[in-house]
Amino acid sequence: MTIADILMLISVFCIWSLLLVNVILIVAGYLYYIQIENKPVAPLEGEPPFVSIMVPAHNEAKVITKTVESLLALSYPHDRYEIIVINDNSSDNSSVLLGNLQARYPGRNLIILNTDNVIGGKGKSNALNLGFKQSKGELIAIYDADNTPEKTALTYLVSEITHDATLGAVIGKFRTRNRDASLLTRFINVETLSFQWMAQAGRWKLFKLCTIPGTNFIVRRSIIEQMGGWDVKAIAEDTEISFRIYLMGYKIKFQPKSVTWEQEPQTVKVWFKQRTRWAKGNIYVIVKNIPLLFKRSARNIHFDILYYLSIYVLLLTSLVMSDLLLILHALGYVSTTIASFSSFLWGLAIILFIVGTFITLVTEKGEMKLSNVWIIMLMYVSYCQMWMVVAAYGMYAYLKDLVFKREAKWYKTERY
């Protein structure tokens, strides 16, 4: 057996191991969906707890009015929540638009916190810390500036967390508001449903673990106070805070009936910038928490640490290695006796990917259509391959920031 054969076998084994893990998560997620589909969310009992909704915003004039109006229209008792918009060092007319909203809704708890480049402009985590100082709710809810949550979204989140003292946070689902804007947004819509919320459902079903998605979630105030706020060095503040909540002994539950709709990037350039930021942020969290793999007290999050390590290091390396070996074999530069076997497994993996992804889509209204099969097939040969570039560049960007000791800053996603 040649060195090329050994490398190919290792790559195939790693790829299929991770593929099977994701299949298991999808199956478990589907079972969770069936379990809760017709199960109503428990109603709130007694006086609802006061909630502080925080919206970090930087140059969000295109979307901020619609977002705030959606939050003002929530079905949660209006005297039991406040909305704090952190208009963080914006250079557009966001402050004017937000001021107009305050004038239009004088009797509502709408607080606008305008910051400058001295105390603000240092990233989402810093903005959340500034907003938290102004908040008074016993529960803290976070929504991104491009979100339009459904009216019941907050009520469902609060109901879950008030009925279970073991929950430190509860997350909802986010959907793609502009899914029909371009082929890219169609891909993102599939990715969101299949590889984000279905995987979240599977992880909750199997391990009672979820990762905070950055929007449409609620967390106990006492937890934020105990951990000293958000880590200002963390770009992926959602993943980072999830790990710390786990370590405090709390669970994070997924309630998919709480839904918010958000804008997604409509061009590859904007998408690439956003996703490399996510990758870089997740790599920071991985590196920060690797020592916990050697602590028994942190065994409840070992799966997540290993999962992220596998995705960003093991899977990326294996995919690049196997593709490179197949190309070199076809060109005659290396010889491997299992190239045909590897190609067979590659084809089988594609079939499994298409079938598994399509099954997850049928759980959503409006997504059960055969045209999605073609979208998924095209997604595999294009969008999924682009992920490798994103992960590699995210690693490069993380190392570059580490070497030059750059501070976190706002990475603005273009709005439409």
PDB file of N, CA, C and O in Angstrom, residues 124-161:
ATOM      1  N   LYS A 124     -19.850  43.729  18.063  1.00  0.00           N
ATOM      2  CA  LYS A 124     -21.156  43.402  18.628  1.00  0.00           C
ATOM      3  C   LYS A 124     -21.084  43.122  20.122  1.00  0.00           C
ATOM      4  O   LYS A 124     -21.970  43.533  20.881  1.00  0.00           O
ATOM      5  N   SER A 125     -20.036  42.413  20.569  1.00  0.00           N
ATOM      6  CA  SER A 125     -19.921  42.081  21.997  1.00  0.00           C
ATOM      7  C   SER A 125     -19.855  43.336  22.852  1.00  0.00           C
ATOM      8  O   SER A 125     -20.514  43.435  23.897  1.00  0.00           O
ATOM      9  N   ASN A 126     -19.068  44.302  22.416  1.00  0.00           N
ATOM     10  CA  ASN A 126     -18.945  45.558  23.153  1.00  0.00           C
ATOM     11  C   ASN A 126     -20.277  46.299  23.175  1.00  0.00           C
ATOM     12  O   ASN A 126     -20.678  46.850  24.214  1.00  0.00           O
ATOM     13  N   ALA A 127     -20.982  46.294  22.044  1.00  0.00           N
ATOM     14  CA  ALA A 127     -22.278  46.962  21.975  1.00  0.00           C
ATOM     15  C   ALA A 127     -23.271  46.310  22.937  1.00  0.00           C
ATOM     16  O   ALA A 127     -24.050  46.999  23.616  1.00  0.00           O
ATOM     17  N   LEU A 128     -23.256  44.986  23.009  1.00  0.00           N
ATOM     18  CA  LEU A 128     -24.163  44.282  23.922  1.00  0.00           C
ATOM     19  C   LEU A 128     -23.841  44.606  25.378  1.00  0.00           C
ATOM     20  O   LEU A 128     -24.747  44.756  26.212  1.00  0.00           O
ATOM     21  N   ASN A 129     -22.563  44.723  25.694  1.00  0.00           N
ATOM     22  CA  ASN A 129     -22.175  45.087  27.065  1.00  0.00           C
ATOM     23  C   ASN A 129     -22.671  46.490  27.423  1.00  0.00           C
ATOM     24  O   ASN A 129     -23.117  46.738  28.553  1.00  0.00           O
ATOM     25  N   LEU A 130     -22.604  47.410  26.453  1.00  0.00           N
ATOM     26  CA  LEU A 130     -23.093  48.769  26.685  1.00  0.00           C
ATOM     27  C   LEU A 130     -24.608  48.769  26.912  1.00  0.00           C
ATOM     28  O   LEU A 130     -25.122  49.441  27.796  1.00  0.00           O
ATOM     29  N   GLY A 131     -25.305  47.993  26.097  1.00  0.00           N
ATOM     30  CA  GLY A 131     -26.751  47.911  26.243  1.00  0.00           C
ATOM     31  C   GLY A 131     -27.160  47.243  27.543  1.00  0.00           C
ATOM     32  O   GLY A 131     -28.141  47.644  28.186  1.00  0.00           O
ATOM     33  N   PHE A 132     -26.398  46.243  27.944  1.00  0.00           N
ATOM     34  CA  PHE A 132     -26.719  45.508  29.167  1.00  0.00           C
ATOM     35  C   PHE A 132     -26.666  46.422  30.395  1.00  0.00           C
ATOM     36  O   PHE A 132     -27.464  46.269  31.328  1.00  0.00           O
ATOM     37  N   LYS A 133     -25.740  47.366  30.394  1.00  0.00           N
ATOM     38  CA  LYS A 133     -25.627  48.303  31.516  1.00  0.00           C
ATOM     39  C   LYS A 133     -26.891  49.155  31.658  1.00  0.00           C
ATOM     40  O   LYS A 133     -27.212  49.623  32.761  1.00  0.00           O
ATOM     41  N   GLN A 134     -27.597  49.375  30.549  1.00  0.00           N
ATOM     42  CA  GLN A 134     -28.803  50.201  30.568  1.00  0.00           C
ATOM     43  C   GLN A 134     -30.071  49.379  30.817  1.00  0.00           C
ATOM     44  O   GLN A 134     -31.136  49.932  31.053  1.00  0.00           O
ATOM     45  N   SER A 135     -29.949  48.057  30.763  1.00  0.00           N
ATOM     46  CA  SER A 135     -31.123  47.185  30.845  1.00  0.00           C
ATOM     47  C   SER A 135     -31.555  46.954  32.292  1.00  0.00           C
ATOM     48  O   SER A 135     -30.764  47.100  33.221  1.00  0.00           O
ATOM     49  N   LYS A 136     -32.818  46.531  32.439  1.00  0.00           N
ATOM     50  CA  LYS A 136     -33.323  46.227  33.778  1.00  0.00           C
ATOM     51  C   LYS A 136     -34.117  44.927  33.829  1.00  0.00           C
ATOM     52  O   LYS A 136     -34.637  44.557  34.879  1.00  0.00           O
ATOM     53  N   GLY A 137     -34.210  44.211  32.727  1.00  0.00           N
ATOM     54  CA  GLY A 137     -34.974  42.979  32.683  1.00  0.00           C
ATOM     55  C   GLY A 137     -34.288  41.823  33.384  1.00  0.00           C
ATOM     56  O   GLY A 137     -33.056  41.730  33.379  1.00  0.00           O
ATOM     57  N   GLU A 138     -35.089  40.926  33.955  1.00  0.00           N
ATOM     58  CA  GLU A 138     -34.511  39.715  34.546  1.00  0.00           C
ATOM     59  C   GLU A 138     -34.170  38.696  33.475  1.00  0.00           C
ATOM     60  O   GLU A 138     -33.437  37.735  33.718  1.00  0.00           O
ATOM     61  N   LEU A 139     -34.721  38.911  32.287  1.00  0.00           N
ATOM     62  CA  LEU A 139     -34.375  38.112  31.121  1.00  0.00           C
ATOM     63  C   LEU A 139     -33.890  39.050  30.025  1.00  0.00           C
ATOM     64  O   LEU A 139     -34.430  40.144  29.841  1.00  0.00           O
ATOM     65  N   ILE A 140     -32.868  38.608  29.288  1.00  0.00           N
ATOM     66  CA  ILE A 140     -32.299  39.412  28.209  1.00  0.00           C
ATOM     67  C   ILE A 140     -32.534  38.697  26.880  1.00  0.00           C
ATOM     68  O   ILE A 140     -32.157  37.532  26.725  1.00  0.00           O
ATOM     69  N   ALA A 141     -33.165  39.390  25.940  1.00  0.00           N
ATOM     70  CA  ALA A 141     -33.393  38.835  24.608  1.00  0.00           C
ATOM     71  C   ALA A 141     -32.560  39.624  23.600  1.00  0.00           C
ATOM     72  O   ALA A 141     -32.384  40.844  23.742  1.00  0.00           O
ATOM     73  N   ILE A 142     -32.046  38.927  22.602  1.00  0.00           N
ATOM     74  CA  ILE A 142     -31.209  39.562  21.586  1.00  0.00           C
ATOM     75  C   ILE A 142     -31.812  39.327  20.208  1.00  0.00           C
ATOM     76  O   ILE A 142     -32.173  38.196  19.853  1.00  0.00           O
ATOM     77  N   TYR A 143     -31.889  40.407  19.421  1.00  0.00           N
ATOM     78  CA  TYR A 143     -32.290  40.309  18.012  1.00  0.00           C
ATOM     79  C   TYR A 143     -31.319  41.137  17.176  1.00  0.00           C
ATOM     80  O   TYR A 143     -30.952  42.252  17.565  1.00  0.00           O
ATOM     81  N   ASP A 144     -30.926  40.590  16.035  1.00  0.00           N
ATOM     82  CA  ASP A 144     -30.079  41.348  15.122  1.00  0.00           C
ATOM     83  C   ASP A 144     -30.896  42.439  14.451  1.00  0.00           C
ATOM     84  O   ASP A 144     -32.134  42.371  14.388  1.00  0.00           O
ATOM     85  N   ALA A 145     -30.206  43.434  13.912  1.00  0.00           N
ATOM     86  CA  ALA A 145     -30.865  44.629  13.394  1.00  0.00           C
ATOM     87  C   ALA A 145     -31.660  44.402  12.118  1.00  0.00           C
ATOM     88  O   ALA A 145     -32.433  45.272  11.710  1.00  0.00           O
ATOM     89  N   ASP A 146     -31.503  43.245  11.482  1.00  0.00           N
ATOM     90  CA  ASP A 146     -32.238  42.961  10.243  1.00  0.00           C
ATOM     91  C   ASP A 146     -33.387  41.984  10.474  1.00  0.00           C
ATOM     92  O   ASP A 146     -33.961  41.470   9.515  1.00  0.00           O
ATOM     93  N   ASN A 147     -33.738  41.732  11.723  1.00  0.00           N
ATOM     94  CA  ASN A 147     -34.734  40.706  12.050  1.00  0.00           C
ATOM     95  C   ASN A 147     -36.155  41.252  12.134  1.00  0.00           C
ATOM     96  O   ASN A 147     -36.378  42.366  12.624  1.00  0.00           O
ATOM     97  N   THR A 148     -37.106  40.421  11.698  1.00  0.00           N
ATOM     98  CA  THR A 148     -38.516  40.709  11.895  1.00  0.00           C
ATOM     99  C   THR A 148     -39.137  39.474  12.541  1.00  0.00           C
ATOM    100  O   THR A 148     -39.628  38.578  11.851  1.00  0.00           O
ATOM    101  N   PRO A 149     -39.096  39.392  13.864  1.00  0.00           N
ATOM    102  CA  PRO A 149     -39.636  38.213  14.555  1.00  0.00           C
ATOM    103  C   PRO A 149     -41.148  38.124  14.433  1.00  0.00           C
ATOM    104  O   PRO A 149     -41.843  39.150  14.360  1.00  0.00           O
ATOM    105  N   GLU A 150     -41.663  36.889  14.402  1.00  0.00           N
ATOM    106  CA  GLU A 150     -43.099  36.689  14.430  1.00  0.00           C
ATOM    107  C   GLU A 150     -43.624  37.124  15.793  1.00  0.00           C
ATOM    108  O   GLU A 150     -42.890  37.124  16.792  1.00  0.00           O
ATOM    109  N   LYS A 151     -44.893  37.486  15.862  1.00  0.00           N
ATOM    110  CA  LYS A 151     -45.452  38.091  17.071  1.00  0.00           C
ATOM    111  C   LYS A 151     -45.300  37.222  18.309  1.00  0.00           C
ATOM    112  O   LYS A 151     -45.160  37.725  19.424  1.00  0.00           O
ATOM    113  N   THR A 152     -45.326  35.908  18.137  1.00  0.00           N
ATOM    114  CA  THR A 152     -45.264  35.002  19.295  1.00  0.00           C
ATOM    115  C   THR A 152     -43.843  34.600  19.668  1.00  0.00           C
ATOM    116  O   THR A 152     -43.645  33.858  20.637  1.00  0.00           O
ATOM    117  N   ALA A 153     -42.849  35.077  18.911  1.00  0.00           N
ATOM    118  CA  ALA A 153     -41.468  34.609  19.098  1.00  0.00           C
ATOM    119  C   ALA A 153     -40.984  34.775  20.530  1.00  0.00           C
ATOM    120  O   ALA A 153     -40.465  33.832  21.141  1.00  0.00           O
ATOM    121  N   LEU A 154     -41.126  35.966  21.083  1.00  0.00           N
ATOM    122  CA  LEU A 154     -40.619  36.224  22.436  1.00  0.00           C
ATOM    123  C   LEU A 154     -41.420  35.465  23.486  1.00  0.00           C
ATOM    124  O   LEU A 154     -40.846  34.921  24.437  1.00  0.00           O
ATOM    125  N   THR A 155     -42.724  35.397  23.323  1.00  0.00           N
ATOM    126  CA  THR A 155     -43.576  34.694  24.292  1.00  0.00           C
ATOM    127  C   THR A 155     -43.164  33.236  24.424  1.00  0.00           C
ATOM    128  O   THR A 155     -43.081  32.693  25.537  1.00  0.00           O
ATOM    129  N   TYR A 156     -42.891  32.591  23.301  1.00  0.00           N
ATOM    130  CA  TYR A 156     -42.486  31.183  23.329  1.00  0.00           C
ATOM    131  C   TYR A 156     -41.149  31.004  24.049  1.00  0.00           C
ATOM    132  O   TYR A 156     -40.959  30.050  24.811  1.00  0.00           O
ATOM    133  N   LEU A 157     -40.219  31.906  23.799  1.00  0.00           N
ATOM    134  CA  LEU A 157     -38.905  31.810  24.451  1.00  0.00           C
ATOM    135  C   LEU A 157     -39.029  31.984  25.963  1.00  0.00           C
ATOM    136  O   LEU A 157     -38.444  31.227  26.740  1.00  0.00           O
ATOM    137  N   VAL A 158     -39.788  32.992  26.371  1.00  0.00           N
ATOM    138  CA  VAL A 158     -39.959  33.259  27.807  1.00  0.00           C
ATOM    139  C   VAL A 158     -40.678  32.100  28.482  1.00  0.00           C
ATOM    140  O   VAL A 158     -40.314  31.678  29.593  1.00  0.00           O
ATOM    141  N   SER A 159     -41.687  31.564  27.826  1.00  0.00           N
ATOM    142  CA  SER A 159     -42.434  30.447  28.403  1.00  0.00           C
ATOM    143  C   SER A 159     -41.532  29.247  28.676  1.00  0.00           C
ATOM    144  O   SER A 159     -41.605  28.630  29.737  1.00  0.00           O
ATOM    145  N   GLU A 160     -40.670  28.933  27.733  1.00  0.00           N
ATOM    146  CA  GLU A 160     -39.756  27.792  27.905  1.00  0.00           C
ATOM    147  C   GLU A 160     -38.826  27.993  29.093  1.00  0.00           C
ATOM    148  O   GLU A 160     -38.651  27.109  29.925  1.00  0.00           O
ATOM    149  N   ILE A 161     -38.213  29.165  29.178  1.00  0.00           N
ATOM    150  CA  ILE A 161     -37.195  29.377  30.205  1.00  0.00           C
ATOM    151  C   ILE A 161     -37.814  29.517  31.598  1.00  0.00           C
ATOM    152  O   ILE A 161     -37.184  29.164  32.605  1.00  0.00           O
TER     153      ILE A 161
END
